[in-house]
Coordinates of C-alpha atoms and ligand atoms in Angstrom, one line a residue:
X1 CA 96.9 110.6 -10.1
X2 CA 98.9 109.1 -12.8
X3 CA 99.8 111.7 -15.6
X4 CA 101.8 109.9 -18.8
X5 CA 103.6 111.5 -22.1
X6 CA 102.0 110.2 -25.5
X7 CA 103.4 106.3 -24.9
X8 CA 106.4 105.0 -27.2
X9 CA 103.3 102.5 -28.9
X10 CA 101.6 105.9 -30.2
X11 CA 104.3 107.5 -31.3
X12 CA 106.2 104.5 -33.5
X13 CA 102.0 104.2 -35.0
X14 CA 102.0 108.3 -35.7
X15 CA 105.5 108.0 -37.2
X16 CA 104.8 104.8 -39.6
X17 CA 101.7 106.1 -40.8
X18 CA 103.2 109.2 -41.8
X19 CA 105.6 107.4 -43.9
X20 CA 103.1 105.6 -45.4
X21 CA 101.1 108.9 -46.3
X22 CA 104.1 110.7 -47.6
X23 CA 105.3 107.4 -49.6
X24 CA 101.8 107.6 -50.9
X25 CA 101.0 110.8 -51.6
X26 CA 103.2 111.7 -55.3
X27 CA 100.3 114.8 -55.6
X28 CA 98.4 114.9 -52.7
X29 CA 98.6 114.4 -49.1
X30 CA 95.6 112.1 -47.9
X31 CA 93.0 113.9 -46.0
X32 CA 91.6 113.4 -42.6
X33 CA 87.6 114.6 -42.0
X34 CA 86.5 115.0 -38.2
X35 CA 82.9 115.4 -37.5
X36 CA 81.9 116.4 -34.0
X37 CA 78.7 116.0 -31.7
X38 CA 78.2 117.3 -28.5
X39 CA 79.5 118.9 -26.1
X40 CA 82.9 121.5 -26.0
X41 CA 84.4 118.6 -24.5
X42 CA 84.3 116.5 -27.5
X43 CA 85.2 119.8 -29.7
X44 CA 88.4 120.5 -27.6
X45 CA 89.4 116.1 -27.8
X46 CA 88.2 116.3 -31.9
X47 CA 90.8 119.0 -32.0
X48 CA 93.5 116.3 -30.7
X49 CA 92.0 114.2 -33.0
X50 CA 93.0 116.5 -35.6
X51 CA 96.5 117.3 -34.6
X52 CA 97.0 113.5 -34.5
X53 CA 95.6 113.1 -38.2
X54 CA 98.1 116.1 -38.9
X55 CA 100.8 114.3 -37.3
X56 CA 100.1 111.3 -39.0
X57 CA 100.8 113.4 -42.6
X58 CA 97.2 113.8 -43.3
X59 CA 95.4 117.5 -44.7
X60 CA 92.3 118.3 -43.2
X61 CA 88.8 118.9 -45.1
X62 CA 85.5 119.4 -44.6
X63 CA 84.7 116.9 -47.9
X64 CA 84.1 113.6 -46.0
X65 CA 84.2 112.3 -50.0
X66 CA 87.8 113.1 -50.2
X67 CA 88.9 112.3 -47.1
X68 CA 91.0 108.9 -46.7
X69 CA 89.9 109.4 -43.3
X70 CA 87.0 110.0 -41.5
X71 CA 86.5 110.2 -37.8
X72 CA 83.1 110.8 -36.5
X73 CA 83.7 112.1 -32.5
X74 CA 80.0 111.2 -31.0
X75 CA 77.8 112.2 -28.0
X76 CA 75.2 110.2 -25.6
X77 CA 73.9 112.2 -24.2
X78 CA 70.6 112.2 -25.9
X79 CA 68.8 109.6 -28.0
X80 CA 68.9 112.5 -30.9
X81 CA 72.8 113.1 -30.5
X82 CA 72.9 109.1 -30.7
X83 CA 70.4 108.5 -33.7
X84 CA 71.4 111.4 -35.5
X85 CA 75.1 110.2 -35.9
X86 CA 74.3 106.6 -36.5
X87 CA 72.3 107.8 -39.8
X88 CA 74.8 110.1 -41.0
X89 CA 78.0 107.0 -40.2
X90 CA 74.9 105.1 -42.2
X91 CA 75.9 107.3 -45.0
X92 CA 79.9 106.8 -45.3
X93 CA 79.0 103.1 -46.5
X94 CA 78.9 104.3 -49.5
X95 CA 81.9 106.3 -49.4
X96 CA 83.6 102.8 -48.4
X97 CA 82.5 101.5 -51.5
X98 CA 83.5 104.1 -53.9
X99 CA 87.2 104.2 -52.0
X100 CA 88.2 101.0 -50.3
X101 CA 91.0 102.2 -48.8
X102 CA 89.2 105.1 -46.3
X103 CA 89.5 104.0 -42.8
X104 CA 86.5 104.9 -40.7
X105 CA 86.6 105.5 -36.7
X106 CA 83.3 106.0 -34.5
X107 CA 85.3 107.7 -31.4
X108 CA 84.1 109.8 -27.9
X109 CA 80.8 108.9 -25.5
X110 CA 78.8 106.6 -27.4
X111 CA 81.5 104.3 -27.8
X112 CA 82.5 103.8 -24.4
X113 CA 78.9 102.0 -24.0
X114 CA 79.3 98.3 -24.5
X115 CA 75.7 97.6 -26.5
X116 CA 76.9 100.6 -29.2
X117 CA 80.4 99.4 -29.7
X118 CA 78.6 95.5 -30.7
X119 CA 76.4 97.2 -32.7
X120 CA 79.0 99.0 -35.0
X121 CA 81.1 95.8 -34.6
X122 CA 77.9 93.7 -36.0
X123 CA 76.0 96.0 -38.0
X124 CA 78.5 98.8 -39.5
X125 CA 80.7 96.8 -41.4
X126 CA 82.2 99.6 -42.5
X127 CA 83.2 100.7 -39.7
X128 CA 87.2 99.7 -38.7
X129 CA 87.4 100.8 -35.6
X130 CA 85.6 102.5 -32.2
X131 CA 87.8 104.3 -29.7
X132 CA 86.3 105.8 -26.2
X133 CA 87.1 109.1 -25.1
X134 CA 89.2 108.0 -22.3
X135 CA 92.0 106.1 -25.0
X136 CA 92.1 109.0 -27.3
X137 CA 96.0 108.9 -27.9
X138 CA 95.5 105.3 -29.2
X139 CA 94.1 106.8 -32.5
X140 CA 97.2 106.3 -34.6
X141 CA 97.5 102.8 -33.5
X142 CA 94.4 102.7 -34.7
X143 CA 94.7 103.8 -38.0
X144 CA 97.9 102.1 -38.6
X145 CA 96.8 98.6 -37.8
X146 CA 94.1 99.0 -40.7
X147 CA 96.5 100.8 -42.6
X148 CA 98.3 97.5 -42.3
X149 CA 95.9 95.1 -43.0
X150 CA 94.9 94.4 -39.9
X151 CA 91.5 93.3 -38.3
X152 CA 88.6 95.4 -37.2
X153 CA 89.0 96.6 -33.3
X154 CA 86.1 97.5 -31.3
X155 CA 88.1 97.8 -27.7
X156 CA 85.6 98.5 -24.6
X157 CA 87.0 101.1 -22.2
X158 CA 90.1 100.0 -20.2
X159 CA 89.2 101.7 -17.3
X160 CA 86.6 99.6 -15.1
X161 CA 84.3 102.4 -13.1
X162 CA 86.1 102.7 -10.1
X163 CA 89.3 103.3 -11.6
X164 CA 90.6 106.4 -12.6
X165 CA 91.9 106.5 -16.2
X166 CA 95.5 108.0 -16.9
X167 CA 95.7 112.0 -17.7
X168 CA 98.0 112.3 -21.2
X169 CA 99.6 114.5 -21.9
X170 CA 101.4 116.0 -25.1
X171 CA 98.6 114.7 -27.9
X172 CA 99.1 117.4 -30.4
X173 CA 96.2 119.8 -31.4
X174 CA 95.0 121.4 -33.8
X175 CA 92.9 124.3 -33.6
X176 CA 91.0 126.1 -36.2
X177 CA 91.2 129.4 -34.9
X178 CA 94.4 131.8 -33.1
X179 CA 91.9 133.7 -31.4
X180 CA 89.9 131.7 -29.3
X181 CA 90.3 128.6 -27.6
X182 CA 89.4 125.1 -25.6
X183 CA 91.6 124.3 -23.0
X184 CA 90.8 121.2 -21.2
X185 CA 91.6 121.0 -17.5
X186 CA 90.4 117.9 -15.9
X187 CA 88.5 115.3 -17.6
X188 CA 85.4 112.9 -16.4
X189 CA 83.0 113.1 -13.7
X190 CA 82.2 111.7 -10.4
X191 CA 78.7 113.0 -9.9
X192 CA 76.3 110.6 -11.1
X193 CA 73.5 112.7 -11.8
X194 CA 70.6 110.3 -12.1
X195 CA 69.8 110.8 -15.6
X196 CA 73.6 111.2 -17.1
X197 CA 75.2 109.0 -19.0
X198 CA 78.5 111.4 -18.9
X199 CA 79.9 109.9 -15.4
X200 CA 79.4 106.1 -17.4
X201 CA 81.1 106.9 -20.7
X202 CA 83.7 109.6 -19.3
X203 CA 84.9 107.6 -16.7
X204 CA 86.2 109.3 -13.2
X205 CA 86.8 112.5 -12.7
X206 CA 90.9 113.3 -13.2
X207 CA 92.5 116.4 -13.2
X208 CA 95.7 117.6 -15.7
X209 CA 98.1 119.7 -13.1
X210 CA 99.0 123.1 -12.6
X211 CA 102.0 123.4 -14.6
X212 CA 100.9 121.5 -18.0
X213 CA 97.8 123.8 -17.7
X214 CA 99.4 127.0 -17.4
X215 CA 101.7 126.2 -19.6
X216 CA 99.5 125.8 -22.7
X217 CA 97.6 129.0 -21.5
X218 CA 100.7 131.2 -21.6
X219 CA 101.6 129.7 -25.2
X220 CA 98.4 129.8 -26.4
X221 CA 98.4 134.2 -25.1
X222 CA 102.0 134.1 -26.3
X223 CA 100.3 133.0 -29.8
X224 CA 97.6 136.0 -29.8
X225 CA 94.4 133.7 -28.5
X226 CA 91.8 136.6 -26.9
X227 CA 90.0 134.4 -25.5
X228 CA 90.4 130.9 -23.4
X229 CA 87.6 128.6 -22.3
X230 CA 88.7 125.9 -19.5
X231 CA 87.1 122.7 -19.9
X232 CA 85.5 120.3 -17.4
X233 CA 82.0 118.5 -16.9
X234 CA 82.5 120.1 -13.3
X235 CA 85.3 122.6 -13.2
X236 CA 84.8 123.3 -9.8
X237 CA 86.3 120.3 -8.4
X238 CA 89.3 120.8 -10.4
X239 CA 92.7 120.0 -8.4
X240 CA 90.7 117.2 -6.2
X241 CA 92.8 113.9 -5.9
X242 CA 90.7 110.5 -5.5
X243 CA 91.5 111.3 -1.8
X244 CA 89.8 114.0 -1.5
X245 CA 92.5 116.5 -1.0
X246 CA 93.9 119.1 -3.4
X247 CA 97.5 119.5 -3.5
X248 CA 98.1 122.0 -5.9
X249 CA 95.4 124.3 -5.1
X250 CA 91.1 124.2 -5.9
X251 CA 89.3 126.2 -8.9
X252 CA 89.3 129.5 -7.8
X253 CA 93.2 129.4 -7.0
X254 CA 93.6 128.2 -10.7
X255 CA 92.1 130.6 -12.0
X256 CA 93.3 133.5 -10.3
X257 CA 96.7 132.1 -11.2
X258 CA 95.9 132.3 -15.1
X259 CA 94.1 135.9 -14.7
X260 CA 97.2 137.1 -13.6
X261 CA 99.4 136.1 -17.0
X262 CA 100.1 138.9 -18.9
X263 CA 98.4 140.1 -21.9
X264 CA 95.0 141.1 -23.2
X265 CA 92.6 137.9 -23.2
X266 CA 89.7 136.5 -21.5
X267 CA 88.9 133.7 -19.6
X268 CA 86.2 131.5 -19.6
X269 CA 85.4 127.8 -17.7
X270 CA 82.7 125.7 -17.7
X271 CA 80.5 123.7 -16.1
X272 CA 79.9 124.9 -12.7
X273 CA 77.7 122.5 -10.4
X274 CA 76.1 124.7 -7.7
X275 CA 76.9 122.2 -5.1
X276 CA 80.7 123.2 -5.4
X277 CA 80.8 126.8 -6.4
X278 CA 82.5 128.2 -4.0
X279 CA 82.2 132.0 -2.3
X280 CA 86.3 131.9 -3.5
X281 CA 85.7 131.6 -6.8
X282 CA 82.7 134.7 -7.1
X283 CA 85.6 136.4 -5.0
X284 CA 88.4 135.7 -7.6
X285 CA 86.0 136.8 -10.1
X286 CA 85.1 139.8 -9.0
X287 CA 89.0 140.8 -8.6
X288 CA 90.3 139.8 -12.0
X289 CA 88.9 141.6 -14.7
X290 CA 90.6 139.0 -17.5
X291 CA 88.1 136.6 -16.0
X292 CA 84.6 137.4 -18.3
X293 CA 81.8 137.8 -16.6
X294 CA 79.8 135.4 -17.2
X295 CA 78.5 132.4 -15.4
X296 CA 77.0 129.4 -16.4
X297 CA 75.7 127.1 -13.4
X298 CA 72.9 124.4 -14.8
X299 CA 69.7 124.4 -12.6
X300 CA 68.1 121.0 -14.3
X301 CA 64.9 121.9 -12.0
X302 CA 63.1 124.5 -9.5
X303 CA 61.9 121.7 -7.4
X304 CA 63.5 120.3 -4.7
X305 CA 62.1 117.4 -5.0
X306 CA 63.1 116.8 -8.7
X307 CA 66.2 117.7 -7.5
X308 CA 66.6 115.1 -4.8
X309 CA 65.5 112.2 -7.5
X310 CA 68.1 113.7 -10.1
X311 CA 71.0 113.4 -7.3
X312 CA 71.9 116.8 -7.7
X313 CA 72.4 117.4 -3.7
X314 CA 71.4 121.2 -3.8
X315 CA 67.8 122.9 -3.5
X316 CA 66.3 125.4 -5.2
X317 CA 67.4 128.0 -1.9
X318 CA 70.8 127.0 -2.3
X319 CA 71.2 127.8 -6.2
X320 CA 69.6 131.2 -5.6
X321 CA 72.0 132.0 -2.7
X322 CA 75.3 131.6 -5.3
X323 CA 73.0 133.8 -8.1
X324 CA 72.7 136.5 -5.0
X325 CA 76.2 136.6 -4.3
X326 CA 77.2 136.3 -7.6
X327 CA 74.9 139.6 -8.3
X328 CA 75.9 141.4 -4.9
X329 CA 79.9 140.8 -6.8
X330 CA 79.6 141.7 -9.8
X331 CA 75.8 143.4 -10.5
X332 CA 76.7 143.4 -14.2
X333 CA 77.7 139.6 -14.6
X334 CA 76.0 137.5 -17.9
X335 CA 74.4 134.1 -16.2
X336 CA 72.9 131.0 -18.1
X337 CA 71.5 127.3 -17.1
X338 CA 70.4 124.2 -18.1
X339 CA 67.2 123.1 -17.7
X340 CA 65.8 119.4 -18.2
X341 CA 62.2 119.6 -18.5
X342 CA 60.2 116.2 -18.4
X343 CA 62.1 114.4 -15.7
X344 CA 60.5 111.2 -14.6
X345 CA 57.8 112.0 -11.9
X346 CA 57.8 115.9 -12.8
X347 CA 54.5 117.2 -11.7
X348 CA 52.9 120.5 -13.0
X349 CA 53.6 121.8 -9.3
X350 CA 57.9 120.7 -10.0
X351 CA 57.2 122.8 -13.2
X352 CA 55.6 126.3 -12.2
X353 CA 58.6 125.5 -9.6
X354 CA 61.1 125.6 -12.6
X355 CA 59.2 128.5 -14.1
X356 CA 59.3 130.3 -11.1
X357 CA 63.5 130.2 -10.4
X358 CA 63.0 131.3 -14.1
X359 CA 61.1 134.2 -13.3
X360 CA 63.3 135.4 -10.1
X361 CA 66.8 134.7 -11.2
X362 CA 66.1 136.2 -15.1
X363 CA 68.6 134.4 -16.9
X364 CA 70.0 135.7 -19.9
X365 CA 70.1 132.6 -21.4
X366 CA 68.7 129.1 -20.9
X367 CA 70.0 125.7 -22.5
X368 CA 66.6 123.7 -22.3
X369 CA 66.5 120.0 -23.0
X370 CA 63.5 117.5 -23.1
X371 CA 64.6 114.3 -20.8
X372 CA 65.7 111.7 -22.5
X373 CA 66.5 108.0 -20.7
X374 CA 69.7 107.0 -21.1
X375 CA 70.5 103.3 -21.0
X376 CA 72.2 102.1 -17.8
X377 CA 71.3 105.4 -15.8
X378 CA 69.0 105.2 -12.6
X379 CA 66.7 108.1 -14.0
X380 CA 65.3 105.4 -17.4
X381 CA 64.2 102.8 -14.8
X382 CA 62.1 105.0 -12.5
X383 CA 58.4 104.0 -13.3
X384 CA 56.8 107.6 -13.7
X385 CA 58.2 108.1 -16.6
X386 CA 56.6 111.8 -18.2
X387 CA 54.4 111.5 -21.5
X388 CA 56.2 112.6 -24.7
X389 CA 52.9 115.4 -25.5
X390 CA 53.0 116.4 -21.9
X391 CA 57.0 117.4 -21.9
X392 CA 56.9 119.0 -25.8
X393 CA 54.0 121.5 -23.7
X394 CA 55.8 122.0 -20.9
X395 CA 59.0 122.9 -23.1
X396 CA 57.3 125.4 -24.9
X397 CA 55.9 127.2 -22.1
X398 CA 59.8 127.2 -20.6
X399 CA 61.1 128.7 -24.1
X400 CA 57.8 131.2 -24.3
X401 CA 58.8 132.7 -21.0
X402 CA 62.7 132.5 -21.2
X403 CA 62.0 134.3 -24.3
X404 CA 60.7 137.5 -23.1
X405 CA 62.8 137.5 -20.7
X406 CA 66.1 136.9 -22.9
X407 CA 64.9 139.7 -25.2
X408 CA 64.0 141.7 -22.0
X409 CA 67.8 141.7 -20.6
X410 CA 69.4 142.1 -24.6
X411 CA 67.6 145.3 -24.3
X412 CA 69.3 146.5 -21.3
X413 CA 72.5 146.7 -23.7
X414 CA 70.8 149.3 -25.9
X415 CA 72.9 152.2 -25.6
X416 CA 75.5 150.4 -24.0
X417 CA 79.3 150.6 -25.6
X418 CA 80.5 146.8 -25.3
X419 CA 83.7 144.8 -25.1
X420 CA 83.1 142.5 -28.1
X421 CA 85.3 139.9 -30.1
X422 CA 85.5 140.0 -33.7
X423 CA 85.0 136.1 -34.9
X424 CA 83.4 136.7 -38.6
X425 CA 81.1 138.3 -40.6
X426 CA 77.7 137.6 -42.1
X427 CA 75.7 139.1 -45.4
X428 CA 72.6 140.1 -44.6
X429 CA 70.0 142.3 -46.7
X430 CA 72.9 143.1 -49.0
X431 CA 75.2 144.7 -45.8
X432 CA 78.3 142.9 -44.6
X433 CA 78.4 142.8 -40.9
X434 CA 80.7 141.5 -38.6
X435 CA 79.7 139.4 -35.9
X436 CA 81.2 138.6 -32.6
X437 CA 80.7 137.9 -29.1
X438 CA 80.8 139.9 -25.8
X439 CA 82.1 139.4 -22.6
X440 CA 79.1 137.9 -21.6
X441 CA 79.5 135.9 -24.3
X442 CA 76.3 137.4 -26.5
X443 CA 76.2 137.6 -30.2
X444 CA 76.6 141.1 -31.5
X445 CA 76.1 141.8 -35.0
X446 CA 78.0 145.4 -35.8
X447 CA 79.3 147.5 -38.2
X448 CA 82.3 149.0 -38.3
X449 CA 86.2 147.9 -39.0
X450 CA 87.0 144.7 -37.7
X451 CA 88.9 141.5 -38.2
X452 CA 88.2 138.2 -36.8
X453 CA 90.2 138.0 -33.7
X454 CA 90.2 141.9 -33.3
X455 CA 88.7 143.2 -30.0
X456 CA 86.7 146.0 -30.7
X457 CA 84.0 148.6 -28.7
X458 CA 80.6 148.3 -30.0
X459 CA 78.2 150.8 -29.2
X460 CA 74.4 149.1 -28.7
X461 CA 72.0 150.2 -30.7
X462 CA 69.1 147.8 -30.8
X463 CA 68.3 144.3 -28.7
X464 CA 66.4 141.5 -30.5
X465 CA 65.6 138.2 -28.4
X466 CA 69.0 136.5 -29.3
X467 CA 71.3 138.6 -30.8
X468 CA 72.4 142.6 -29.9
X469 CA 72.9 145.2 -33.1
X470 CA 75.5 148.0 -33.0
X471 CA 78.3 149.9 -34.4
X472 CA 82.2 149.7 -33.9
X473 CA 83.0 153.7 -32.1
Ligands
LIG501 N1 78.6 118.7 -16.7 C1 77.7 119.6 -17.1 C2 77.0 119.3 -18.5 C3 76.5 118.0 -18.7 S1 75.7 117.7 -20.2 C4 76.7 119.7 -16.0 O1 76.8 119.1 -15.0 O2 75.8 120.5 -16.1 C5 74.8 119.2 -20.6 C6 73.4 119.2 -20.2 O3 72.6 118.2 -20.8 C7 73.1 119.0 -18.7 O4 73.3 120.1 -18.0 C8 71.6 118.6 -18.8 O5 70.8 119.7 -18.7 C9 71.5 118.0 -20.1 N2 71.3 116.5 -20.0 C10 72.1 115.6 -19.5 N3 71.6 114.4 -19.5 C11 70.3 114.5 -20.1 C12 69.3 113.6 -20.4 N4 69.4 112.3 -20.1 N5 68.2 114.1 -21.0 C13 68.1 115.4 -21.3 N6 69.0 116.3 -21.0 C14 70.2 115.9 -20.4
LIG502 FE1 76.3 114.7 -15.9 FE2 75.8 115.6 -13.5 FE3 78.3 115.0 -14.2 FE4 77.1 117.1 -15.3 S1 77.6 116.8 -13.1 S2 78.3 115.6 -16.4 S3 74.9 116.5 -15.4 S4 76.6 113.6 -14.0
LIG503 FE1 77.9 114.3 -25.1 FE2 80.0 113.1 -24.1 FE3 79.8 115.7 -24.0 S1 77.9 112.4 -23.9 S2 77.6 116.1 -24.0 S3 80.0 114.5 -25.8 S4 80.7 114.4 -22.5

């Protein structure tokens, strides 16, 4: 798989519009604003996008009023995550107006779809460029040709959709925080779930290799992170060439490699597709304790049948087997899913089915979505498309029961002392709490001593339906 450095193009275009910014700025450096949709993919590539901006000698802000810069980092995978950033990139017109010289990007998964990219190029004039997530590192050439004068660019991705785009390697990035991180290990997918547009606007699956990944992982521990999330839409098949064979090792040989790093952090991955999680990764799990234990493995339906028309390739059986064994590993281990309710077809028989993995398995926390056709999938052209009213029902009977039962497993902490990690603190009723998250990855509010980034024990003293109270001791 071809892996490349940042190319010679991107760094002359980081290097020139640094000059520019530093001939420019006599009191202040230009700022760059980054606003992010979707999923922890697109937060770990909006932190590259940062690191470039920094590069490129601009400050970062949270004031998309003063920015010189504003890059909006978008999702598809919903109409909402669509509509809701085309209203708020309608908003930056008048930013434009007020400052002629901002520079405005629409990057990530909606622009990789060819109808989206013509409509910013015909309907956002304000809008200089689009970039797909795939051609990330060509954001400062980007920049710099409107910095220069240059025209509008709306490129469509470069890689057709049998190709397999380029890993790059070396963008800077910038993260906000020491003491947790996003660490991307492959990019992409090849799955073609019948209602995802990920596989279309993602392009295929690629992995980064061994040593670039463990690499950022020891600096990042050498740095004091606590905590280290690897990134893929289906880390399981990281380490597969588009051959089929895996030279440098699967998942679970990864990630035994990084639990064995020295120091005192975490590690996290997701997402798991149950038709690749494999009995060696609950094994390398179970004997690594810097691994958390906590699994999340997206169901999307109880019904076979569901299943079959959403191209998952597992049953219901098959996704109970991997919670068994996961259990029978480690009886103490934290699982989530995702659930789509409303797929095309979904009788109320496909639903109780849902319900009822629901009721066996007893998540600890559910991700529910209503389905949502996405243009150019296989799923928004079946005919038996499910009435709006019918879905809304059906997703509040899924979050009535997952809610008792959330609230149900958040009391099994009471009493419990708990790993947690510090990451802020919140005022409530006049009391300054800090909150954090545990191993599990639950939100603890607590009392007690604590800095963000500090791991602390927290004793359990009361469960509510999404969040667990207690005291540092
Ligand atoms: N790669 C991951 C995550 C994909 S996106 C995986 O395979 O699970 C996150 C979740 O969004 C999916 O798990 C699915 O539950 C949901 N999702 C994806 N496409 C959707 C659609 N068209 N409508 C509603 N929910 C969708
Ligand atoms: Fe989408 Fe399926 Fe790929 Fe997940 S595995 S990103 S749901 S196509
Ligand atoms: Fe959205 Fe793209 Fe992630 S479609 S969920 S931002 S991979």
């Amino acid at each position: 798989m071809p892996i490349s450095l940042l190319p010679p193009d991107t760094l002359r275009a980081i290097a020139e519009v640094r000059a520019r910014n530093d001939a420019a700025a006599a009191g202040e450096r230009p700022a760059a604003f980054v606003l992010t949709f979707g999923c922890q993919q697109n937060e770990a590539d909006s932190e590259k996008m940062r690191g470039m901006a920094a590069e490129m000698g601009y400050r970062m802000t949270e004031r998309p009023e003063e920015a010189g810069l504003i890059l909006v980092n978008t999702c598809a995978i919903r109409e909402h995550a669509e509509k809701k950033a085309l209203s708020i990139i309608g908003q930056y017109k008048h930013l434009r107006a007020a400052r002629p010289s901002l520079i405005i990007g629409v990057c990530g998964c909606m622009v990789a779809q060819p109808h989206r990219v013509e409509e910013f190029k015909l309907r956002y004039p304000y809008v200089d460029f689009t970039l797909d997530a795939a051609a990330l590192h060509r954001l400062p050439e980007m920049v710099l040709a409107r910095m220069a004068g240059g025209r509008r660019e709306f490129p469509l991705p470069a890689y057709g959709p049998s190709d397999v785009p380029p890993v790059v390697e070396g963008m800077p990035i910038h993260r906000e925080t020491k003491w947790r991180a996003w660490l991307s290990i492959m990019y992409g997918c090849n799955n073609f779930c019948s209602y995802c547009i990920v596989p279309h606007v993602r392009g295929r699956e690629r992995s980064r290799r061994l040593a670039d990944i463990e690499a950022e992982a020891r600096a990042l521990i050498v740095e004091g992170c606590r905590d280290i999330t690897l990134l893929g839409q289906n880390v399981n098949s990281w380490g597969r060439m588009p051959d089929g064979s895996f030279p440098e090792g699967d998942f679970a040989a990864l990630i035994g490699r990084l639990a064995e790093l020295e120091g005192d952090f975490r590690l996290r991955f997701m997402t798991s597709h149950p038709k690749d999680a494999s009995d060696a990764l609950i094994e390398t799990m179970a004997r690594h304790e810097k691994i958390a234990r906590h699994f999340h493995l997206p169901l999307q339906s109880g019904s076979d049948a569901v299943l079959a028309r959403m191209n998952r390739r597992y049953t219901a059986e098959h996704y109970l087997g991997i919670v068994d064994r996961l259990r029978a590993a480690m009886p103490d281990i934290t699982l989530t899913t995702d659930i789509i309710v409303g797929f095309p077809g979904e009788t109320e028989e496909d639903f109780e089915a849902t319900l009822d993995v629901l009721r066996r398995v007893r998540f600890d926390m559910i991700y529910s979505f209503i389905y949502s056709p996405r243009k150019g999938t296989p799923a928004a052209e079946y005919a038996d498309q499910i009435p709006a009213d019918v879905a809304h029902a059906r997703f509040d009977r899924l979050i009535a029961l997952q809610n008792e039962i959330s609230f149900e497993k958040n009391k099994q902490a009471e009493g419990k002392t708990l790993r947690v990690l510090c990451d802020g603190e919140k005022v409530q009723g006049g009391e300054t709490l800090r909150s954090g998250r545990t191993d599990g990855g639950k939100l603890v509010y607590f009392s007690g001593d604590a800095r963000p980034g500090d791991v602390v024990q927290v004793k359990i003293e009361r469960a509510e339906p999404f969040v667990l109270r207690g005291k540092i001791g």
